[in-house]
Coordinates of C-alpha atoms in Angstrom, one line a residue:
Chain A
M372 CA 28.1 -11.6 28.6
D373 CA 30.9 -9.3 29.9
T374 CA 30.8 -5.6 30.3
A375 CA 32.4 -4.7 27.0
E376 CA 30.0 -6.9 25.1
I377 CA 27.0 -5.3 27.0
E378 CA 28.3 -1.8 26.2
T379 CA 28.8 -2.6 22.5
K380 CA 25.2 -4.0 22.2
V381 CA 23.6 -1.1 24.0
I382 CA 25.5 1.4 21.8
Q383 CA 24.3 -0.5 18.7
F384 CA 20.7 -0.2 19.9
I385 CA 21.1 3.5 20.5
A386 CA 22.6 4.0 17.0
T387 CA 19.3 2.7 15.4
K388 CA 17.3 5.4 17.2
V389 CA 19.1 8.6 16.3
E390 CA 19.9 9.7 12.8
N391 CA 23.6 10.3 12.0
L392 CA 24.9 9.6 15.5
D393 CA 28.6 9.3 15.9
T394 CA 28.7 6.2 18.1
S395 CA 32.4 6.7 19.0
T396 CA 31.3 9.5 21.2
I397 CA 29.0 7.4 23.3
N398 CA 30.2 6.2 26.8
R399 CA 28.6 5.2 30.1
S400 CA 28.2 8.8 31.2
S401 CA 26.4 9.9 28.0
K402 CA 22.9 11.3 28.9
F403 CA 20.0 10.2 26.8
E404 CA 19.0 13.8 26.3
E405 CA 22.5 14.7 25.0
L406 CA 22.3 11.8 22.5
G407 CA 19.0 13.0 21.2
L408 CA 17.0 10.0 22.5
D409 CA 13.4 11.0 23.3
S410 CA 11.1 9.1 25.7
M411 CA 9.8 6.7 23.1
D412 CA 13.4 5.9 22.0
T413 CA 14.3 5.1 25.6
I414 CA 11.3 2.8 26.0
Q415 CA 12.4 1.0 22.7
L416 CA 16.0 0.8 24.0
L417 CA 14.9 -0.9 27.1
F418 CA 12.7 -3.3 25.0
D419 CA 15.7 -4.1 22.8
A420 CA 17.9 -4.8 25.9
E421 CA 15.3 -7.0 27.5
D422 CA 15.1 -9.1 24.4
A423 CA 18.9 -9.3 23.9
F424 CA 19.9 -9.9 27.5
G425 CA 17.0 -12.0 28.7
I426 CA 16.1 -9.7 31.6
N427 CA 13.1 -7.6 32.7
F428 CA 13.5 -4.0 33.7
D429 CA 11.6 -2.9 36.8
S430 CA 9.5 -0.2 35.3
E431 CA 9.7 2.1 38.3
E432 CA 13.4 1.8 38.5
A433 CA 13.8 2.3 34.7
K434 CA 11.9 5.6 34.9
G435 CA 14.9 7.0 36.8
F436 CA 17.4 6.1 34.1
T437 CA 19.1 9.1 32.5
S438 CA 22.3 7.8 31.1
V439 CA 23.8 4.9 29.1
G440 CA 25.6 3.8 32.3
D441 CA 22.3 3.4 34.2
I442 CA 21.1 0.8 31.7
I443 CA 24.4 -1.0 31.5
S444 CA 24.7 -1.2 35.3
Y445 CA 21.2 -2.6 35.6
I446 CA 21.9 -5.3 33.0
E447 CA 25.2 -6.2 34.7
N448 CA 23.5 -6.5 38.1
H449 CA 20.6 -8.5 36.9
Q450 CA 22.7 -10.8 34.7
A451 CA 24.8 -11.5 37.8
Q452 CA 21.7 -12.2 39.9
A453 CA 20.3 -14.5 37.2
S454 CA 23.5 -16.5 37.1
S455 CA 24.2 -16.6 40.9
Chain B
M217 CA -10.5 23.8 -13.1
R218 CA -8.9 20.5 -14.0
V219 CA -6.9 18.2 -11.7
I220 CA -4.0 16.4 -13.3
V221 CA -1.5 13.7 -12.6
T222 CA 2.1 14.9 -12.6
G223 CA 4.0 12.1 -10.9
M224 CA 3.6 8.4 -10.2
G225 CA 5.4 5.9 -8.0
V226 CA 4.7 2.2 -7.8
V227 CA 6.1 -0.7 -5.7
S228 CA 4.7 -4.0 -7.0
P229 CA 5.5 -7.7 -7.3
I230 CA 6.4 -7.1 -11.0
G231 CA 8.6 -4.1 -10.6
I232 CA 9.6 -1.1 -8.5
G233 CA 9.1 2.2 -10.4
T234 CA 6.7 2.9 -13.2
D235 CA 9.0 1.9 -16.0
Q236 CA 9.8 -1.5 -14.6
F237 CA 6.1 -2.1 -13.6
W238 CA 4.7 -1.0 -16.9
S239 CA 7.2 -3.0 -19.0
A240 CA 6.3 -6.2 -17.1
A241 CA 2.6 -5.5 -17.2
V242 CA 2.6 -4.9 -21.0
N243 CA 4.5 -8.1 -21.4
G244 CA 2.1 -10.1 -19.2
I245 CA 4.7 -11.1 -16.6
S246 CA 3.3 -12.7 -13.5
G247 CA 4.6 -11.7 -10.1
I248 CA 2.9 -14.5 -8.2
K249 CA 5.2 -17.0 -6.4
K250 CA 5.5 -19.3 -3.4
I251 CA 5.4 -17.2 -0.2
T252 CA 8.9 -16.5 1.1
S253 CA 8.3 -14.1 4.0
F254 CA 7.0 -16.8 6.3
D255 CA 6.4 -20.6 6.4
A256 CA 3.0 -20.9 4.7
S257 CA 2.8 -24.6 4.8
H258 CA -0.1 -24.5 7.2
L259 CA -2.2 -22.4 4.8
R260 CA -4.3 -23.8 1.9
S261 CA -3.2 -20.8 -0.2
Q262 CA 0.6 -20.8 -0.2
I263 CA 1.3 -18.3 -2.9
A264 CA 1.3 -14.5 -3.1
G265 CA 2.4 -11.4 -5.0
E266 CA 5.2 -10.3 -2.7
V267 CA 7.6 -7.5 -3.5
N268 CA 10.7 -9.7 -3.2
E269 CA 13.1 -7.0 -4.4
F270 CA 12.1 -4.5 -1.8
N271 CA 14.9 -3.7 0.7
P272 CA 13.9 -0.9 3.2
A273 CA 17.6 -0.5 4.2
S274 CA 18.3 0.7 0.7
F275 CA 16.5 4.0 1.3
L276 CA 15.5 4.2 5.0
S277 CA 17.7 4.8 8.1
P278 CA 17.6 2.2 11.0
K279 CA 15.3 4.6 13.0
Y280 CA 12.7 4.7 10.2
I281 CA 12.9 0.9 9.8
E282 CA 12.4 0.3 13.6
Q283 CA 9.5 2.6 13.8
T284 CA 7.5 1.7 10.7
D285 CA 5.5 -1.3 9.5
R286 CA 6.2 -2.8 6.1
F287 CA 3.1 -1.1 4.6
T288 CA 4.5 2.3 5.6
Q289 CA 7.9 1.4 4.1
L290 CA 6.2 0.4 0.8
A291 CA 4.3 3.7 0.8
L292 CA 7.4 5.7 1.6
L293 CA 9.2 4.3 -1.4
A294 CA 6.3 4.8 -3.7
A295 CA 6.0 8.4 -2.5
D296 CA 9.7 9.0 -3.0
L297 CA 9.4 7.7 -6.5
A298 CA 6.3 9.8 -7.3
L299 CA 7.8 13.0 -5.9
E300 CA 11.0 12.4 -7.9
D301 CA 8.9 11.8 -11.0
A302 CA 7.0 15.0 -10.4
G303 CA 10.2 17.0 -10.0
G304 CA 9.4 17.7 -6.4
L305 CA 6.7 19.9 -4.9
G306 CA 9.0 22.7 -3.6
A307 CA 6.9 25.2 -5.5
Y308 CA 4.2 24.9 -2.9
A309 CA 4.1 25.9 0.8
P310 CA 4.4 22.7 3.0
Q311 CA 1.1 23.7 4.6
R312 CA -0.6 23.4 1.1
V313 CA 0.6 19.9 0.2
A314 CA -1.9 17.3 1.4
I315 CA -1.5 13.5 1.8
S316 CA -4.3 11.1 1.2
I317 CA -3.5 7.4 1.6
G318 CA -5.6 4.3 1.6
S319 CA -4.9 1.0 3.4
G320 CA -7.3 -1.8 4.2
M321 CA -5.3 -3.4 7.0
G322 CA -2.7 -0.8 8.0
G323 CA 0.3 -2.2 9.9
F324 CA -1.0 -5.7 10.3
A325 CA 2.5 -7.3 10.1
T326 CA 3.3 -5.4 13.3
F327 CA -0.1 -6.4 14.8
E328 CA 0.4 -10.1 14.0
S329 CA 3.9 -10.3 15.4
S330 CA 3.1 -8.3 18.5
A331 CA 0.0 -10.4 19.2
L332 CA 2.1 -13.5 18.9
R333 CA 4.6 -12.1 21.5
K334 CA 1.7 -11.2 23.8
F335 CA 0.2 -14.7 23.7
R336 CA 3.7 -16.1 24.5
N337 CA 4.0 -13.8 27.5
Q338 CA 6.9 -11.9 25.9
P339 CA 7.1 -8.1 26.2
V340 CA 5.2 -6.2 23.5
P341 CA 7.3 -3.9 21.3
P342 CA 6.8 -0.2 22.2
F343 CA 6.1 0.9 18.6
T344 CA 3.3 -1.7 18.3
V345 CA 0.5 1.0 18.2
P346 CA 2.3 3.7 16.1
R347 CA 3.4 1.1 13.6
T348 CA 0.0 -0.6 13.4
M349 CA -2.3 2.4 13.1
A350 CA -3.7 2.8 9.6
N351 CA -2.7 6.5 9.3
S352 CA 1.0 5.8 10.0
A353 CA 1.9 5.6 6.3
A354 CA 0.4 9.1 5.6
A355 CA 2.1 10.4 8.8
W356 CA 5.5 9.1 7.9
I357 CA 5.3 10.5 4.3
A358 CA 4.6 13.9 6.0
I359 CA 7.5 13.5 8.4
K360 CA 10.0 12.4 5.8
H361 CA 9.1 15.3 3.4
R362 CA 8.1 17.8 6.1
L363 CA 4.6 18.3 4.6
K364 CA 2.2 20.0 6.9
G365 CA -1.1 20.2 5.0
V366 CA -4.2 18.0 5.3
N367 CA -3.3 14.5 6.2
L368 CA -5.9 11.8 5.7
T369 CA -6.2 8.1 5.6
C370 CA -9.0 6.1 4.1
S371 CA -9.7 2.5 5.2
T372 CA -12.4 0.9 3.1
A373 CA -10.9 -2.5 2.5
C374 CA -10.2 -3.3 -1.1
S375 CA -11.4 0.1 -2.4
S376 CA -9.2 2.2 0.1
G377 CA -6.7 3.4 -2.6
A378 CA -9.5 4.5 -5.0
N379 CA -11.2 6.4 -2.3
A380 CA -8.0 8.0 -1.1
I381 CA -7.5 9.3 -4.7
G382 CA -11.1 10.4 -4.9
M383 CA -10.7 12.3 -1.6
A384 CA -7.6 14.0 -3.1
L385 CA -9.7 15.2 -6.0
D386 CA -12.2 16.7 -3.6
L387 CA -9.3 18.4 -1.6
L388 CA -8.0 20.1 -4.8
R389 CA -11.4 21.1 -6.0
S390 CA -12.4 22.6 -2.7
G391 CA -9.1 24.5 -2.4
R392 CA -8.0 22.8 0.8
A393 CA -4.7 21.9 -0.8
D394 CA -2.6 22.9 -3.8
A395 CA -1.1 19.4 -4.4
V396 CA -1.9 16.0 -3.0
I397 CA 0.2 12.9 -2.6
A398 CA -2.5 10.3 -3.0
G399 CA -2.6 6.5 -3.3
G400 CA -2.6 3.3 -1.3
A401 CA -0.3 0.8 0.4
E402 CA -0.8 -2.7 1.8
A403 CA 1.5 -5.4 3.2
C404 CA -0.8 -8.2 4.3
V405 CA 0.9 -11.3 3.0
L406 CA 0.7 -12.6 6.6
P407 CA -0.3 -15.8 8.3
L408 CA -3.4 -14.6 10.3
T409 CA -4.7 -12.2 7.6
M410 CA -4.4 -14.8 4.9
N411 CA -6.0 -17.4 7.1
G412 CA -8.9 -14.9 7.7
F413 CA -9.5 -14.5 3.9
E414 CA -9.1 -18.2 3.4
I415 CA -11.9 -19.0 5.9
L416 CA -14.1 -16.8 3.8
H417 CA -13.2 -18.9 0.7
A418 CA -11.9 -15.8 -0.9
L419 CA -8.4 -17.1 -1.8
T420 CA -7.4 -19.5 -4.5
T421 CA -6.2 -22.9 -3.3
S422 CA -5.9 -24.8 -6.5
S423 CA -2.7 -23.5 -7.9
N424 CA 0.0 -23.8 -5.2
G425 CA 2.1 -25.8 -7.6
D426 CA 1.7 -23.3 -10.5
P427 CA 1.7 -19.8 -8.9
A428 CA 2.0 -17.9 -12.2
R429 CA -1.3 -19.2 -13.4
A430 CA -3.2 -18.9 -10.1
S431 CA -4.7 -15.4 -10.6
R432 CA -7.0 -15.7 -13.6
P433 CA -9.7 -13.1 -13.6
F434 CA -12.7 -13.8 -15.8
A435 CA -11.3 -17.3 -16.7
K436 CA -13.3 -20.5 -16.5
G437 CA -12.5 -22.4 -13.3
R438 CA -11.0 -19.5 -11.4
D439 CA -11.3 -20.2 -7.7
G440 CA -10.4 -17.1 -5.7
F441 CA -7.9 -14.3 -5.4
V442 CA -4.1 -14.4 -4.8
M443 CA -3.0 -12.2 -1.9
G444 CA -0.6 -9.4 -3.0
E445 CA 1.2 -6.4 -1.5
G446 CA 2.6 -3.1 -2.8
A447 CA 2.0 0.6 -3.0
G448 CA 1.0 3.1 -5.6
I449 CA 1.2 6.9 -5.3
L450 CA 0.1 9.7 -7.5
I451 CA 1.0 13.4 -7.4
L452 CA -2.1 15.4 -8.1
E453 CA -2.2 19.2 -8.8
R454 CA -4.5 21.7 -10.4
E455 CA -3.6 22.2 -14.0
E456 CA -2.9 25.9 -13.9
Q457 CA -0.5 25.7 -11.0
A458 CA 1.2 22.6 -12.3
T459 CA 1.7 24.2 -15.7
R460 CA 3.1 27.3 -14.1
R461 CA 5.8 25.3 -12.3
G462 CA 6.6 23.5 -15.6
A463 CA 5.4 20.0 -14.5
K464 CA 5.0 17.2 -16.9
I465 CA 1.4 16.0 -17.3
Y466 CA 0.4 12.3 -17.5
A467 CA -3.4 12.6 -17.5
Q468 CA -6.4 14.3 -16.0
L469 CA -8.2 12.9 -12.9
A470 CA -11.7 13.8 -14.2
G471 CA -14.2 12.1 -11.9
Y472 CA -14.8 10.1 -8.8
G473 CA -17.9 8.0 -7.9
Q474 CA -18.7 6.3 -4.7
A475 CA -21.7 4.2 -3.5
C476 CA -22.4 1.7 -0.8
D477 CA -24.4 -1.5 -1.4
A478 CA -25.9 -1.4 2.0
S479 CA -26.8 -5.0 1.7
H480 CA -24.1 -7.6 2.6
I481 CA -20.9 -7.1 4.4
V482 CA -18.8 -9.1 1.9
M483 CA -20.9 -10.2 -1.1
P484 CA -20.8 -7.8 -4.1
D485 CA -23.8 -6.1 -5.5
M486 CA -24.2 -5.0 -9.1
E487 CA -26.3 -2.0 -8.3
G488 CA -23.7 -0.4 -6.1
Q489 CA -21.0 -1.0 -8.7
V490 CA -23.1 0.6 -11.4
A491 CA -23.8 3.5 -9.1
A492 CA -20.1 4.1 -8.5
M493 CA -19.2 4.0 -12.2
R494 CA -22.1 6.3 -13.1
G495 CA -21.1 8.6 -10.3
A496 CA -17.6 8.9 -11.7
L497 CA -19.1 9.7 -15.2
D498 CA -21.5 12.3 -13.8
D499 CA -18.7 13.9 -11.7
A500 CA -16.7 14.3 -14.9
G501 CA -19.7 15.4 -17.0
M502 CA -19.3 12.5 -19.4
D503 CA -21.7 10.0 -20.8
P504 CA -21.2 6.2 -21.0
D505 CA -20.4 6.3 -24.7
S506 CA -17.2 8.2 -24.1
I507 CA -15.5 5.4 -22.0
D508 CA -12.8 3.5 -23.9
H509 CA -11.1 1.5 -21.2
I510 CA -11.9 0.0 -17.8
N511 CA -9.2 -1.3 -15.4
A512 CA -11.5 -3.7 -13.6
H513 CA -11.5 -4.6 -10.0
A514 CA -11.5 -8.2 -11.2
T515 CA -9.9 -10.2 -8.3
S516 CA -10.4 -13.7 -9.8
T517 CA -13.2 -14.8 -7.4
P518 CA -15.9 -16.8 -9.0
L519 CA -18.7 -14.4 -8.1
G520 CA -17.0 -11.0 -8.2
D521 CA -15.8 -11.1 -11.8
I522 CA -19.3 -12.1 -13.0
V523 CA -21.0 -9.3 -11.0
E524 CA -18.5 -6.7 -12.3
T525 CA -19.1 -7.9 -15.9
R526 CA -22.9 -7.6 -15.4
A527 CA -22.4 -4.1 -13.9
I528 CA -20.4 -3.0 -16.9
K529 CA -23.0 -4.4 -19.3
N530 CA -25.8 -2.8 -17.3
L531 CA -24.3 0.7 -17.4
F532 CA -22.7 0.7 -20.8
G533 CA -25.2 -1.3 -22.8
D534 CA -24.0 -2.0 -26.4
R535 CA -20.9 0.1 -25.7
A536 CA -19.7 -2.5 -23.2
R537 CA -18.4 -4.8 -25.9
H538 CA -16.3 -2.0 -27.4
I539 CA -14.6 -1.1 -24.1
A540 CA -11.1 -2.6 -23.6
V541 CA -11.3 -4.1 -20.1
N542 CA -8.3 -5.5 -18.3
A543 CA -7.3 -6.9 -14.9
T544 CA -4.0 -5.9 -13.4
K545 CA -4.5 -8.4 -10.6
S546 CA -4.0 -11.3 -13.1
M547 CA -0.3 -10.4 -12.7
I548 CA 0.2 -9.0 -9.3
G549 CA -2.6 -10.5 -7.2
H550 CA -4.9 -8.5 -4.9
S551 CA -3.0 -5.9 -2.9
V552 CA -6.2 -4.8 -1.1
G553 CA -5.9 -1.1 -0.2
A554 CA -3.1 -0.6 -2.7
S555 CA -4.8 -2.3 -5.6
A556 CA -6.8 0.6 -7.0
A557 CA -3.8 2.9 -6.6
I558 CA -1.7 0.5 -8.7
G559 CA -4.6 0.0 -11.0
S560 CA -4.9 3.8 -11.5
I561 CA -1.2 3.9 -12.5
A562 CA -2.0 1.1 -15.1
T563 CA -4.9 3.1 -16.3
I564 CA -2.9 6.3 -16.6
M565 CA -0.1 4.5 -18.4
A566 CA -2.7 3.1 -20.9
L567 CA -3.8 6.7 -21.6
H568 CA -0.2 7.9 -21.7
T569 CA 1.2 5.2 -24.0
G570 CA -1.8 4.0 -25.9
T571 CA -1.3 0.4 -24.8
I572 CA -3.8 -1.7 -22.8
H573 CA -1.9 -4.3 -20.8
P574 CA -3.2 -7.8 -21.0
T575 CA -5.3 -9.9 -18.6
I576 CA -3.1 -13.0 -18.4
N577 CA -4.2 -16.6 -17.8
L578 CA -7.3 -16.1 -19.9
E579 CA -7.2 -19.0 -22.3
E580 CA -10.9 -19.8 -21.9
A581 CA -13.3 -17.2 -20.4
D582 CA -16.2 -18.0 -18.1
P583 CA -19.3 -18.1 -20.3
E584 CA -20.8 -15.4 -18.0
C585 CA -17.8 -13.2 -18.5
D586 CA -18.2 -12.1 -22.1
L587 CA -16.5 -8.7 -22.6
D588 CA -13.2 -7.8 -24.3
Y589 CA -10.8 -8.4 -21.4
T590 CA -7.6 -7.9 -23.4
A591 CA -6.8 -11.6 -23.1
N592 CA -3.2 -12.6 -22.8
H593 CA -1.7 -10.0 -25.1
A594 CA -1.4 -6.2 -24.9
Q595 CA -3.3 -4.2 -27.4
Q596 CA -2.7 -0.8 -29.0
K597 CA -6.1 0.9 -28.5
H598 CA -5.1 4.5 -27.8
P599 CA -7.8 5.0 -25.2
R600 CA -8.8 8.6 -24.3
T601 CA -10.7 7.7 -21.2
G602 CA -10.3 5.0 -18.6
L603 CA -12.2 4.0 -15.4
C604 CA -10.4 2.3 -12.6
N605 CA -12.8 0.2 -10.5
A606 CA -12.5 -0.8 -6.8
F607 CA -15.0 -2.7 -4.9
G608 CA -14.4 -3.5 -1.2
F609 CA -15.8 -5.5 1.7
G610 CA -18.5 -3.4 3.4
G611 CA -20.2 -3.1 0.0
N612 CA -17.9 -0.2 -0.7
N613 CA -17.7 0.7 -4.4
A614 CA -15.5 3.4 -5.9
S615 CA -14.7 4.2 -9.4
I616 CA -12.2 6.9 -10.7
L617 CA -12.1 8.3 -14.1
F618 CA -8.9 9.4 -15.9
T619 CA -8.8 11.0 -19.3
T620 CA -6.2 12.4 -21.6
L621 CA -5.9 16.2 -21.4
N622 CA -8.0 16.6 -24.6
E623 CA -11.0 14.9 -23.0
G624 CA -13.4 16.0 -20.3
R625 CA -14.7 19.4 -19.3
D626 CA -12.7 22.2 -17.8

């Protein structure tokens, strides 16, 4: 899955967690807090991504995620590892 | 002080909304079909009363859908319909509006799917616990409508909905609340749950090829209940305050009786059922001769329908043969914790419209079931009083008494 596809998927998952969110404003630098994602929403987001991309987030590393880009970069790196 | 019903919402296999539900019930329409929500070919009972028309996306945002089990979604829709019917409860402070919901199994759809993932070594969804917990329906109704009063959940198996309505009566009498959203919700047409009931020989297995005739309370040859799902919600208020805000009034909730068999965990006991019905009468200050109608628990199990018949005859004596009894479950199956809430709506509609809906599939009654069960056709009886019975596992017996406004004490 290329970067654009990963971004689209992650943004779709975020859209199901916040009421009336304008998804066109979401980019890699968007912070979870700014988007209105609470800690439960973030855990659910990681779960969605694990299922969709067939990866497992390292829970210690995932605790440090604060932005959309953090998740996307992790997925990119681990998909690359899985296929190399 | 009288407690009255000012709004109703129902989500059932024979209709969403009171009008659709009642029209189907009066016409004896069965909502029992082959199970569609999962592959039931491994079960001996492959039919159920599912709410096939229900679409959570039609009224809930993706966030709500992701965070709620189906039983909560059914409850949310029934609550929306009831509140709309009552014209809203904006006349009351949010802290004075209580919620009292019954559910036997809670979010078991979530439990079953998360358990399956766990046993397959897949990650467990983060909302597994908040979706499964029995009080999630009451909590989400509060969140959706910003209602901050007493928030209770009753889980007493098949009588959960009746007890939740009884608890609401107590809340209004004690002054803990000015209005209560009360009822029950259940969504357990599920592989593990149905297998569990099947092992107890509680479900019918003889009618997979003829679903509409599978649920036949009081009929000769019945062989168990049909699993159902749904939700029923009432809006309850004190008469004086409801009248002041100009609410329409369907009926009075006049009494609530409760008793435990304290004998067997799943077998019914006549004495406990009699005690619950008598308790409801005593609570309302009424005598057995004043009862016109009974919406029976009547699940279509061989033993249960006989015991309930005996209980009615024991308590009401000669009067029993003049009471119009019926079984809503003949059309919608047994929706466990929602069943008595939906049965209450059927009882209230009987008082409100004068019509007793039929017990369908009753061509030939069991010789031990010898009351007037309103067989196969609706009857115009204009009842003034009606009991709704609910008897659950745990020997848990509840009976609630509704009357027209001209009946019962103040």
